[in-house]
Tab-separated table of C-alpha atoms and ligand atoms in Angstrom:
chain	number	residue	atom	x	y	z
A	1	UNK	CA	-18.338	-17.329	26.623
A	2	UNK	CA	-15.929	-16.387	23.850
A	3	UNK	CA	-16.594	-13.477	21.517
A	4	UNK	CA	-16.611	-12.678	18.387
A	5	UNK	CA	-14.551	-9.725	16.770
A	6	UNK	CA	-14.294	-8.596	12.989
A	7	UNK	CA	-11.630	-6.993	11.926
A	8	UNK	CA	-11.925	-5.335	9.103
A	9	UNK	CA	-8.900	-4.101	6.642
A	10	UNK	CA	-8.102	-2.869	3.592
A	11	UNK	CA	-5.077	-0.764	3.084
A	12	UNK	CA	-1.076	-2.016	3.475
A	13	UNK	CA	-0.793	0.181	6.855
A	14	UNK	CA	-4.052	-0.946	7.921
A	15	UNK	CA	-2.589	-4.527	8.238
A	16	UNK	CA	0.247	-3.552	9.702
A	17	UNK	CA	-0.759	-2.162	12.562
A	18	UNK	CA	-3.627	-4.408	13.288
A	19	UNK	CA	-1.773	-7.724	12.795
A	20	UNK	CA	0.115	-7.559	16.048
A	21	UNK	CA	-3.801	-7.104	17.644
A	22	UNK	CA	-5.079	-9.938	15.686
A	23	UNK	CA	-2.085	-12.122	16.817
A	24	UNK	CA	-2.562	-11.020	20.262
A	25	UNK	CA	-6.282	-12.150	20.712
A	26	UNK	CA	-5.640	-15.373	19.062
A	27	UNK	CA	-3.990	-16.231	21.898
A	28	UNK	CA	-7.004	-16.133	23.789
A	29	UNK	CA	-8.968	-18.709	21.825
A	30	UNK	CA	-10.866	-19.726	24.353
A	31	UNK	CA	-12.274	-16.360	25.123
A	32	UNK	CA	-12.297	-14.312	21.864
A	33	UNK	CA	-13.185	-15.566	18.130
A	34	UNK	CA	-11.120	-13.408	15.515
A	35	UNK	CA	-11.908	-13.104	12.424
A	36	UNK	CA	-10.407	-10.707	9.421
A	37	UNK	CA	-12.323	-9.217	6.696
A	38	UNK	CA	-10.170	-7.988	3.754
A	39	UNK	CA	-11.643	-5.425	1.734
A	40	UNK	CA	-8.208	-5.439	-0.721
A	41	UNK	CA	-8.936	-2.261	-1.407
A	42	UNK	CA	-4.982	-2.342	-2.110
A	43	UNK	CA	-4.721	-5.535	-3.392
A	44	UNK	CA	-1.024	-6.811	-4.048
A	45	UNK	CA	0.335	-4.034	-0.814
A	46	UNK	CA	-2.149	-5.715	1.554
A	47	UNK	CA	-1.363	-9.314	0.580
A	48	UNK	CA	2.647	-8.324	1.273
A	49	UNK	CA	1.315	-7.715	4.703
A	50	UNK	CA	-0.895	-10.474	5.125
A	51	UNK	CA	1.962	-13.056	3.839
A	52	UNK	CA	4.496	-11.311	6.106
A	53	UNK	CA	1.942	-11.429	9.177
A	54	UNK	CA	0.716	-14.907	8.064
A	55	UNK	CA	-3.114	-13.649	8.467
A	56	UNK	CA	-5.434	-15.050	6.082
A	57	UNK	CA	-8.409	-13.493	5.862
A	58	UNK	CA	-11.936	-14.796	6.525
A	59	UNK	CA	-13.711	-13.059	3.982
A	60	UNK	CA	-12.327	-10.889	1.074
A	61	UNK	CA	-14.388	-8.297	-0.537
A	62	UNK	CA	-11.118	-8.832	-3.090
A	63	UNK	CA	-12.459	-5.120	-4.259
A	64	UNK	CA	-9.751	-3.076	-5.417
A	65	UNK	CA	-10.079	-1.745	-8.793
A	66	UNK	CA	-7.143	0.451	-10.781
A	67	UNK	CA	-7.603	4.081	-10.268
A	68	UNK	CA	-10.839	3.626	-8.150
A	69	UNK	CA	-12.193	6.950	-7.208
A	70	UNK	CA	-13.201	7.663	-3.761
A	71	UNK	CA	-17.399	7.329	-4.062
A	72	UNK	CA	-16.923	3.539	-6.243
A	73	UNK	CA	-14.434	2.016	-3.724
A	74	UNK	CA	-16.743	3.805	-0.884
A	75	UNK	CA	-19.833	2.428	-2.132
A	76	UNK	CA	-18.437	-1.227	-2.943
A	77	UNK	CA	-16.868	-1.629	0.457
A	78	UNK	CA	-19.920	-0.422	2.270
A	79	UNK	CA	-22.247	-2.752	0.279
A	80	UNK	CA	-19.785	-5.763	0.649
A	81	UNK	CA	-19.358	-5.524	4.472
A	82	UNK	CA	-23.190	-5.302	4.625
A	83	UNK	CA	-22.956	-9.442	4.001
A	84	UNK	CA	-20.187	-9.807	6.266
A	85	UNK	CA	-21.603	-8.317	9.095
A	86	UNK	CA	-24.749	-10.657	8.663
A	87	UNK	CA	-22.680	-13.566	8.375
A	88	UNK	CA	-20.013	-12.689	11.099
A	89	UNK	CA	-22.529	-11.144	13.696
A	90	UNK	CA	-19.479	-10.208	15.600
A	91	UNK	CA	-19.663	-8.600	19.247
A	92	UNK	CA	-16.979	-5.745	18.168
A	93	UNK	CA	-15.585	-4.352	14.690
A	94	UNK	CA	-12.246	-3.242	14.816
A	95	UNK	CA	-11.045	-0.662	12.435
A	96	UNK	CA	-7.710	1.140	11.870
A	97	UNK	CA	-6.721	4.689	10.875
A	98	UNK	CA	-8.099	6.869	8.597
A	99	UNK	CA	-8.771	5.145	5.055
A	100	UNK	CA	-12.311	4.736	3.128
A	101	UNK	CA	-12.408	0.886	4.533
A	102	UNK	CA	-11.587	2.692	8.093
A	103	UNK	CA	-14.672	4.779	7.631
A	104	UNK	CA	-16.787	2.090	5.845
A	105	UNK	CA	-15.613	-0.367	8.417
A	106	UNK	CA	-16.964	2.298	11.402
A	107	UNK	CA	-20.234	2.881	9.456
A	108	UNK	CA	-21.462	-0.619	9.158
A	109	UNK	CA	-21.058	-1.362	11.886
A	110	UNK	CA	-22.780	1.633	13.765
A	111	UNK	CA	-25.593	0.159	10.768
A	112	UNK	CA	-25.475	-2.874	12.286
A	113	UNK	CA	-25.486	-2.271	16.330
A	114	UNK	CA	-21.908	-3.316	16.673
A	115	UNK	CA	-19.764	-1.709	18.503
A	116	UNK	CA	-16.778	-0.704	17.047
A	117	UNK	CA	-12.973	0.119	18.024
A	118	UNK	CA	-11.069	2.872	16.729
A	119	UNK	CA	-7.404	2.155	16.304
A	120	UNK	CA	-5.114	5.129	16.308
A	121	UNK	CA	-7.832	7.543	17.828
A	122	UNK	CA	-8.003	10.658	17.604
A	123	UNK	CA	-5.249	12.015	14.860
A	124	UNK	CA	-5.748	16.108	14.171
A	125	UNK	CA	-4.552	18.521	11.915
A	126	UNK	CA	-7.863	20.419	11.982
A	127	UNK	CA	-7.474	21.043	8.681
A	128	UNK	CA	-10.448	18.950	6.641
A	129	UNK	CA	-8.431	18.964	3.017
A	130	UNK	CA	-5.232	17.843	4.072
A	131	UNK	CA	-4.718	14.994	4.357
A	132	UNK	CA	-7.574	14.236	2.224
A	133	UNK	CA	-9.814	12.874	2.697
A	134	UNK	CA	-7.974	11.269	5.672
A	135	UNK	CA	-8.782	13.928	8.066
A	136	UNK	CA	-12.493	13.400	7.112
A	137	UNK	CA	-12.287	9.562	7.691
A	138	UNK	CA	-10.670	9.819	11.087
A	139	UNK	CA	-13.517	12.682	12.318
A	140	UNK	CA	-16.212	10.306	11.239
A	141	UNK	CA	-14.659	7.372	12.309
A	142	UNK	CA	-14.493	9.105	16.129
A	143	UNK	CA	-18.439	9.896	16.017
A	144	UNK	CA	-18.947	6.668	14.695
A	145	UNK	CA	-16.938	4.483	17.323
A	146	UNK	CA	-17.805	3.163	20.651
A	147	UNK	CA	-14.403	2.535	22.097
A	148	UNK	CA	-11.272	4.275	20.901
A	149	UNK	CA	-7.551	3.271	21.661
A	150	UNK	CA	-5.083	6.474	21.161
A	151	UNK	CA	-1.764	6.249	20.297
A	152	UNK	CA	-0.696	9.280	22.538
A	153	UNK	CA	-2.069	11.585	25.365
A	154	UNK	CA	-2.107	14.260	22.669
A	155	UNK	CA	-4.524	12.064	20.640
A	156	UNK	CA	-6.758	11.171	23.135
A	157	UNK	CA	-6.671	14.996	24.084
A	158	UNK	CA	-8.024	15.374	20.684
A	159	UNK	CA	-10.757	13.604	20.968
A	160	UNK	CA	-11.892	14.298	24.955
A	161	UNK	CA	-12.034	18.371	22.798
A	162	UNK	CA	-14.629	16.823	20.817
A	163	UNK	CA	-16.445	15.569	23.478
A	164	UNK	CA	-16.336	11.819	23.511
A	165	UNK	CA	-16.329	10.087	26.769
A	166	UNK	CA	-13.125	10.149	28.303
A	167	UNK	CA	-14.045	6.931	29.973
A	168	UNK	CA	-14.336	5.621	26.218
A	169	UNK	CA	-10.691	6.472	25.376
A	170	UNK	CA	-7.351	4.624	25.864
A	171	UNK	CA	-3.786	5.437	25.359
A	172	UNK	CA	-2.381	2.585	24.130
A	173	UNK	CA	0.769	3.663	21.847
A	174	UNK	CA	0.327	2.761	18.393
A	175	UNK	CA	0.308	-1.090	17.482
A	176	UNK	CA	2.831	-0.111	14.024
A	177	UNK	CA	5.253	0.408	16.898
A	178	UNK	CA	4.467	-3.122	18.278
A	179	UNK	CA	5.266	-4.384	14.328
A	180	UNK	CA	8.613	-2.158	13.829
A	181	UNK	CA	9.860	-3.377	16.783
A	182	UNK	CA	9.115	-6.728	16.455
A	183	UNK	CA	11.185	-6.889	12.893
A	184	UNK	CA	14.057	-4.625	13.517
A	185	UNK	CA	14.405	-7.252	16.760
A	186	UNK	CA	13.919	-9.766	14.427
A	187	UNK	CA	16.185	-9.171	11.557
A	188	UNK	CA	19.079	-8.223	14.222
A	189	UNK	CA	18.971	-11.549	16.270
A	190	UNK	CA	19.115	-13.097	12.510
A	191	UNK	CA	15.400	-14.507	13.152
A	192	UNK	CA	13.643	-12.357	10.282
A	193	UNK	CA	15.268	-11.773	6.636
A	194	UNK	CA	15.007	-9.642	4.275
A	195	UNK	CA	14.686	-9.653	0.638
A	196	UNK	CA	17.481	-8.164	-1.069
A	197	UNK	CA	17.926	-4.603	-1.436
A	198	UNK	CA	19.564	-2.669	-4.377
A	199	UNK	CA	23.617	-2.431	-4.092
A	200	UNK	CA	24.531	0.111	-1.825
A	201	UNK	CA	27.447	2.121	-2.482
A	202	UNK	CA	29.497	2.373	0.902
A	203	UNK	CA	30.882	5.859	-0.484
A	204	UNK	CA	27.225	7.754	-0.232
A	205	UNK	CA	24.604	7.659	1.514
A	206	UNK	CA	20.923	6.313	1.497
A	207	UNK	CA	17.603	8.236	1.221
A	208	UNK	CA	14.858	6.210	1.719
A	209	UNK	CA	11.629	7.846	-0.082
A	210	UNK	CA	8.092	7.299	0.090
A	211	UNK	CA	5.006	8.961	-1.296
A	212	UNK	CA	1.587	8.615	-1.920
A	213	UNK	CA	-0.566	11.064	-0.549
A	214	UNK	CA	-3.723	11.973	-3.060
A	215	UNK	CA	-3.409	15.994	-2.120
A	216	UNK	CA	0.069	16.270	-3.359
A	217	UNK	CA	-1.282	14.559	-7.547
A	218	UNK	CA	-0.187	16.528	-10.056
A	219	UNK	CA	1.501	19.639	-9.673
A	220	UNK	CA	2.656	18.196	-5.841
A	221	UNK	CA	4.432	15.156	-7.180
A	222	UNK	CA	6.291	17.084	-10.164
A	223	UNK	CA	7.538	19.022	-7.543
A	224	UNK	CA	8.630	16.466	-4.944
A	225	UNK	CA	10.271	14.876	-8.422
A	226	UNK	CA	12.221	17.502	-9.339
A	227	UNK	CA	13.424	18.032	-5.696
A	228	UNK	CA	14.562	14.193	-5.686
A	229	UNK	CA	16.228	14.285	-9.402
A	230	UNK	CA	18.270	17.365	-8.039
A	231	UNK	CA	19.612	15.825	-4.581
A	232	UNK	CA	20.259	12.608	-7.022
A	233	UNK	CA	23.052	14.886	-8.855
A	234	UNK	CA	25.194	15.181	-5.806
A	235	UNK	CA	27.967	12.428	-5.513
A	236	UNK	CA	27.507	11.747	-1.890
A	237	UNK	CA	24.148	10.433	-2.330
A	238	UNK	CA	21.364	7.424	-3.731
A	239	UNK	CA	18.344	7.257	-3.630
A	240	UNK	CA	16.285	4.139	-2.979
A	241	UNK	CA	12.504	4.761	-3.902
A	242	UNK	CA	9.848	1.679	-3.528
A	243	UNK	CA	7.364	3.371	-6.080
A	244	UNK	CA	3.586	3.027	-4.379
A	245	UNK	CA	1.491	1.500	-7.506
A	246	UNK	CA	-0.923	4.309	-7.965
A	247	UNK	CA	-0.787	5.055	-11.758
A	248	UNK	CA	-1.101	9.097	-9.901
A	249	UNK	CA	2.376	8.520	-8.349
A	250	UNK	CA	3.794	6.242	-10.728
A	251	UNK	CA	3.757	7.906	-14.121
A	252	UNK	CA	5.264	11.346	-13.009
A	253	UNK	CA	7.580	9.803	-10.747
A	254	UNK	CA	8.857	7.235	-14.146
A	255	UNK	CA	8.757	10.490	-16.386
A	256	UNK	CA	11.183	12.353	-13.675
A	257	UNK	CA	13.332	9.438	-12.489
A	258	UNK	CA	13.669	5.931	-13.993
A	259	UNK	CA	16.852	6.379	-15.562
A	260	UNK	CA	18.743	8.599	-13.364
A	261	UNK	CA	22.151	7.566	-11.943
A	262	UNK	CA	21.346	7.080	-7.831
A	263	UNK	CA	18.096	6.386	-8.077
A	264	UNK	CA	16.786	3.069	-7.427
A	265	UNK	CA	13.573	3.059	-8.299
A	266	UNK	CA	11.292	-0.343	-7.357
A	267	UNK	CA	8.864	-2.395	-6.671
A	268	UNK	CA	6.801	-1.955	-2.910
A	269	UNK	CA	9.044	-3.799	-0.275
A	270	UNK	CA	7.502	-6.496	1.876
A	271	UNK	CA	7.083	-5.131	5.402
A	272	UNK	CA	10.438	-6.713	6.564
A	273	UNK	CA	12.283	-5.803	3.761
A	274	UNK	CA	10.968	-2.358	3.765
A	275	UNK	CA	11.893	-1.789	7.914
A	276	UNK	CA	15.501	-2.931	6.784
A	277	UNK	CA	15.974	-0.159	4.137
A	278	UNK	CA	14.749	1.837	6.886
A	279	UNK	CA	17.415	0.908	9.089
A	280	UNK	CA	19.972	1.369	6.749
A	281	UNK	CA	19.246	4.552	5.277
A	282	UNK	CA	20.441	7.528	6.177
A	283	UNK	CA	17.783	9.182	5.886
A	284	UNK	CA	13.948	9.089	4.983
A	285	UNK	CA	12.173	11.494	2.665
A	286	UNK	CA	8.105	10.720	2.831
A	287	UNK	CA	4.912	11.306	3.409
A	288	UNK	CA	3.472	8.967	4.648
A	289	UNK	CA	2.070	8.710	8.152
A	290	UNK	CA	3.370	5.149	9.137
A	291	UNK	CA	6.880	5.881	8.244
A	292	UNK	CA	6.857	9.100	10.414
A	293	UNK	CA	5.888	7.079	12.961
A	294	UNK	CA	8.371	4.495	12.730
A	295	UNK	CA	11.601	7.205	11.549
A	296	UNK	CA	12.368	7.866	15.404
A	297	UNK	CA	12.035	4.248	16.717
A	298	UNK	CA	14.604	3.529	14.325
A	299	UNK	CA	16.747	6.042	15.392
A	300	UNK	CA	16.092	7.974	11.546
A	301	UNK	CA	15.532	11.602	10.664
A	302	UNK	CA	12.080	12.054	8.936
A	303	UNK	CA	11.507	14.956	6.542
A	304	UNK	CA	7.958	14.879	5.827
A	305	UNK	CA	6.979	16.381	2.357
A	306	UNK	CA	3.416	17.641	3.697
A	307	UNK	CA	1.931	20.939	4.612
A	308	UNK	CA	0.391	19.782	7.607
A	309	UNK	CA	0.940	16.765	9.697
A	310	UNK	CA	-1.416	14.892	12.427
A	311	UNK	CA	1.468	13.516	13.963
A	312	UNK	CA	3.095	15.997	16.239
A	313	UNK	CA	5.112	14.574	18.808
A	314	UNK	CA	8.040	13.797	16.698
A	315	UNK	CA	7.840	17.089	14.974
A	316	UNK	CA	7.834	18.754	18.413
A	317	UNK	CA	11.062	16.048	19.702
A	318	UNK	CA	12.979	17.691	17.130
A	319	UNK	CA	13.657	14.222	15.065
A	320	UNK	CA	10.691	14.456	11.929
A	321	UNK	CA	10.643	17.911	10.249
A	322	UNK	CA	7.895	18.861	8.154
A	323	UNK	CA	8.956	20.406	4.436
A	324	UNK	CA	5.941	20.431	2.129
A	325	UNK	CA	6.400	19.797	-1.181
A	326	UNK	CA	8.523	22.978	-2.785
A	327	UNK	CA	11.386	21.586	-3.915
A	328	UNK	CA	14.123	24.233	-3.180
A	329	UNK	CA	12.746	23.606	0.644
A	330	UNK	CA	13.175	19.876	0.413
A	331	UNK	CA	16.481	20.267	-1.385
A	332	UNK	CA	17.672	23.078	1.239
A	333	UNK	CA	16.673	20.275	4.471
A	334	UNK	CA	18.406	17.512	2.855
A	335	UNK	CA	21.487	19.834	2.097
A	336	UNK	CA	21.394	21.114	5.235
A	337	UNK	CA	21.682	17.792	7.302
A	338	UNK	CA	24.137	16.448	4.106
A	339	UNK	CA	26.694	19.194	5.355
A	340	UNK	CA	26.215	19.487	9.066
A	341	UNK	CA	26.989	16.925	11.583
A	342	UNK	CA	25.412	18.700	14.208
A	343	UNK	CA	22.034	18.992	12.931
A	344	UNK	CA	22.073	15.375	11.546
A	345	UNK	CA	22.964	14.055	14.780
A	346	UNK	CA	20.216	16.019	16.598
A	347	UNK	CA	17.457	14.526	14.181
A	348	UNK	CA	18.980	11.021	14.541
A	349	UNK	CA	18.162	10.259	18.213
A	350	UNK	CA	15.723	6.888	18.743
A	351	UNK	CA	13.287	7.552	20.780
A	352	UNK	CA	9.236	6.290	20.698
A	353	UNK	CA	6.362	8.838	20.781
A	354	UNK	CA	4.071	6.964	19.153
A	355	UNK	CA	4.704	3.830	21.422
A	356	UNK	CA	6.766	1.627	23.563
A	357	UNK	CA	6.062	-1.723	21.463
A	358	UNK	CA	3.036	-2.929	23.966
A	359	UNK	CA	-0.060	-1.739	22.670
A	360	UNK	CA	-1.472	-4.621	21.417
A	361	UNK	CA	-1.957	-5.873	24.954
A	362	UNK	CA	-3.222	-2.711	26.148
A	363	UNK	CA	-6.205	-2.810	23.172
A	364	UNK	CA	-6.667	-6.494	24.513
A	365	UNK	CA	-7.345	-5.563	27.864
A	366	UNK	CA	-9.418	-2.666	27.451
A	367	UNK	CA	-11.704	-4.365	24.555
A	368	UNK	CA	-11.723	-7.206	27.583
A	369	UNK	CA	-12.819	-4.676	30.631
A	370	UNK	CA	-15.178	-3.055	27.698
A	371	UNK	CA	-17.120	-6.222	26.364
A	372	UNK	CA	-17.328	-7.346	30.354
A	373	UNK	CA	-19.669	-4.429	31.062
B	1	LIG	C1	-4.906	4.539	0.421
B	1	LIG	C2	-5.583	5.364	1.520
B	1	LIG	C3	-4.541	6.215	2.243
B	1	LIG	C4	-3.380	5.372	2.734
B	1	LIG	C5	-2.809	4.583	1.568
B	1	LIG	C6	-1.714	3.662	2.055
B	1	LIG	C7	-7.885	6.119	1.087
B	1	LIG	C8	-8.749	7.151	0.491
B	1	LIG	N1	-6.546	6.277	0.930
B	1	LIG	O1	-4.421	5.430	-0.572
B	1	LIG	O2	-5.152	6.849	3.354
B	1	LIG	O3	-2.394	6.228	3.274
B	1	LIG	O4	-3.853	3.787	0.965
B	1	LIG	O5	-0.905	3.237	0.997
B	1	LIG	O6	-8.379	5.183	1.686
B	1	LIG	N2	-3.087	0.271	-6.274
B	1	LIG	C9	-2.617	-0.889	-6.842
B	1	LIG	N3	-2.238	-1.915	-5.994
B	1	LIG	C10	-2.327	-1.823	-4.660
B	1	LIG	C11	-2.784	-0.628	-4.091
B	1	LIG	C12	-3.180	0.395	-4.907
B	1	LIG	O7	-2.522	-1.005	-8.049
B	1	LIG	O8	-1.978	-2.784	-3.963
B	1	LIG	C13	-3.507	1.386	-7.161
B	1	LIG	C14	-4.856	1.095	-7.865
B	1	LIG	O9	-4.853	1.685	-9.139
B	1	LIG	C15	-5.836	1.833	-6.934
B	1	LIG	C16	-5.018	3.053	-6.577
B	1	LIG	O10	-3.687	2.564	-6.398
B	1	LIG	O11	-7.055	2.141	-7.593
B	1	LIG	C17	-5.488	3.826	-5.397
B	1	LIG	O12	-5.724	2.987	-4.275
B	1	LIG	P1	-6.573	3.590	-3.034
B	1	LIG	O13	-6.612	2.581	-1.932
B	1	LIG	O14	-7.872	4.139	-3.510
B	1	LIG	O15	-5.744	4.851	-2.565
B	1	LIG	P2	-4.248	5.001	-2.089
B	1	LIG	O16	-3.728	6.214	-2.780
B	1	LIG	O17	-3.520	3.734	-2.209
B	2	LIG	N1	6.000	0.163	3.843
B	2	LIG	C1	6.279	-1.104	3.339
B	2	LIG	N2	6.851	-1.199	2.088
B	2	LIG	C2	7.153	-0.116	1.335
B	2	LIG	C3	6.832	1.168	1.849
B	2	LIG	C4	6.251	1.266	3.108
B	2	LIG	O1	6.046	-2.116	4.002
B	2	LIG	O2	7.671	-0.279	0.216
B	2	LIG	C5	5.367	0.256	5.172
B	2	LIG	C6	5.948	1.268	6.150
B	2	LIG	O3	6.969	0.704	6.930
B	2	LIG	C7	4.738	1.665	6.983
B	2	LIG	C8	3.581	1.503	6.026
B	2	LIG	O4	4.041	0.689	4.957
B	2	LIG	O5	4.535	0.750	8.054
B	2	LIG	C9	3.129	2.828	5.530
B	2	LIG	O6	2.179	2.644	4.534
B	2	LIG	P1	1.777	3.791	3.509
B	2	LIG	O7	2.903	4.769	3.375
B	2	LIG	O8	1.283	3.087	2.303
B	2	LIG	O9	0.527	4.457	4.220
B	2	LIG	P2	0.334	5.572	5.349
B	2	LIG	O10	1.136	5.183	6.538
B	2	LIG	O11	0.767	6.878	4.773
B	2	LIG	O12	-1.130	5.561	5.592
């Protein structure tokens, strides 16, 4: 009898690391039924992803609107997947990470008897506000799912702490290590492309920087601005910065940068293109929690402008280093791997906590062994 999953997305990283699962099921037709809802709560980020992927989407709530605030993109997605799940009457949601369509995702269908999958279980900092409201999402999202697939034994950990079944919990590595993978194989055996990239000067070298997080609006960006416009003055460096399209980042980070000489400010990089600035760079300035994931499969020191960070393996590996958001601190790590080989080379070691590339058919097999019961 073949089954019916819903997976539901909203959110650029939220595609990323579910496409490899959705492609992996497909290739079961005969036995599962996969179908994507697309809340767009990013719009033009998630379709990047779902070009790149070449996923179209069953349904699309198509609800993003500019500078939504938390309770009207909360309240539209929750009310929109209400019809979906009628309509779909799937045997398993799946939902990814930490975002409000994570969340919204994990409460409809707890509404609706379904029962749903948790994809990259179990992520702690224990500390409610930061990330926010990210750290909220994922603790709801735990109480709320049935079955929940851990990127790492400290994850899983995390959640057996809080009490959920340990016969409930896999550790599967992250499926964003699956997609990294896949397109740094790809682009070196010449089988994926990428767009083109701004001119890189052979003579310095590349920081790759990405930010977004909603704790660090306002007074948090001006600071991780003035920490990049400094570095930019040194002649051994440039800066290449895809700018995320949140008026919150964009307009301080315009006011501090555009102009600058080494720094490239642009547009958000399609998936591939975006994993090949990765592997070129140098290094990577973010804070993001994808990127820190992918920094040592790629062989790249992270320095993670953050307070706090769910992701510890890395940290603890000694290749992503956490350096919040004051910007003689950022300034002082950058400097500090700019003028010694030693450290640099110690940060720039591949290596894969988060995954070995294969979790897609782990989530496969356990969502197979769970439905079967
Ligand atoms: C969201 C997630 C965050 C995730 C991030 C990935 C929540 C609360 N936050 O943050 O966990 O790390 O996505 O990038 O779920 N916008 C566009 N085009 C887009 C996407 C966003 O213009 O394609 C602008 C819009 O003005 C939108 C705003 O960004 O209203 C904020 O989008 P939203 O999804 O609410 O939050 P993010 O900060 O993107
Ligand atoms: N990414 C991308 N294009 C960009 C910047 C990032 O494709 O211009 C990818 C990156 O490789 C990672 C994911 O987007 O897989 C991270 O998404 P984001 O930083 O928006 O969210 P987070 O991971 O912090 O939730």
């Amino acid at each position: 009898m073949s089954r019916r999953l819903l997976f539901v997305l909203g959110t650029r990283p939220e595609a990323i690391k579910l496409a490899p699962i959705v492609h992996g099921f497909r290739q079961y037709r005969d036995e599962f039924e996969v179908r994507v809802c697309a809340t767009a709560q990013h719009r033009g980020l998630l379709d990047q992803v779902l070009a790149v992927f070449e996923i179209r989407p069953d349904y699309d709530l198509d609800l993003m609107r500019p500078e939504q605030s938390l309770f009207e993109s909360t309240t539209r997605i929750l009310a929109g997947l209400e019809r979906v799940l009628d309509d779909a009457r799937p045997a398993m949601v799946f939902v990814q990470g930490d975002t409000t369509t994570t969340f919204c995702g994990a409460l409809a269908g707890f509404y609706r008897g379904v029962p749903v999958g948790h994809v990259e279980a179990g992520l702690r900092t224990r500390d409610l506000r930061q990330p926010f409201p990210e750290e909220m999402n994922r603790v709801l999202a735990s109480r709320l799912a049935a079955l929940h697939f851990a990127a790492t034994e400290g994850a899983a950990a995390n959640l057996r702490a809080e009490a959920v079944p340990p016969d409930r919990i896999v550790v599967t590595g992250n499926p964003g290590i699956d997609a990294v993978l896949y397109v740094r194989d790809g682009l070196q055996a010449g089988r994926l492309s990428a767009a083109s990239l701004p001119e890189f000067d052979p003579r310095r070298k590349t920081i790759a920087v990405t930010a977004h997080r909603r704790e660090s609006f306002g007074e948090g960006f001006e600071r991780i601005c003035r920490a990049l416009a400094e570095l930019a003055r040194r002649a051994d460096v440039q800066i290449v910065y895809p700018v995320h399209p949140n008026p919150n980042v964009r307009k301080p980070v315009d006011r501090h940068l555009s102009g600058l000489p080494n720094v490239a400010l642009v547009e958000p990089l399609d998936y591939i293109t975006f994993v090949d600035l990765m592997r070129r760079a140098w290094l990577v300035l973010t804070d993001s929690g994808g990127v820190q994931e992918e920094g040592p499969s790629l062989g790249k020191p992270i320095l993670v402008m953050r307070e706090k960070t769910e992701r510890p393996e890395a940290v603890e590996a000694g290749t992503v280093r956490l350096v919040g958001t004051d910007p003689g601190r950022i300034v002082a790590e950058a400097v500090r791997l700019l003028e010694d080989t030693t450290a640099y080379e110690a940060m720039a070691r591949v290596h894969n906590p988060y995954g070995d590339g294969r979790a897609a058919p782990r989530i496969i097999a356990a969502t197979r062994s769970f439905l079967s019961k």
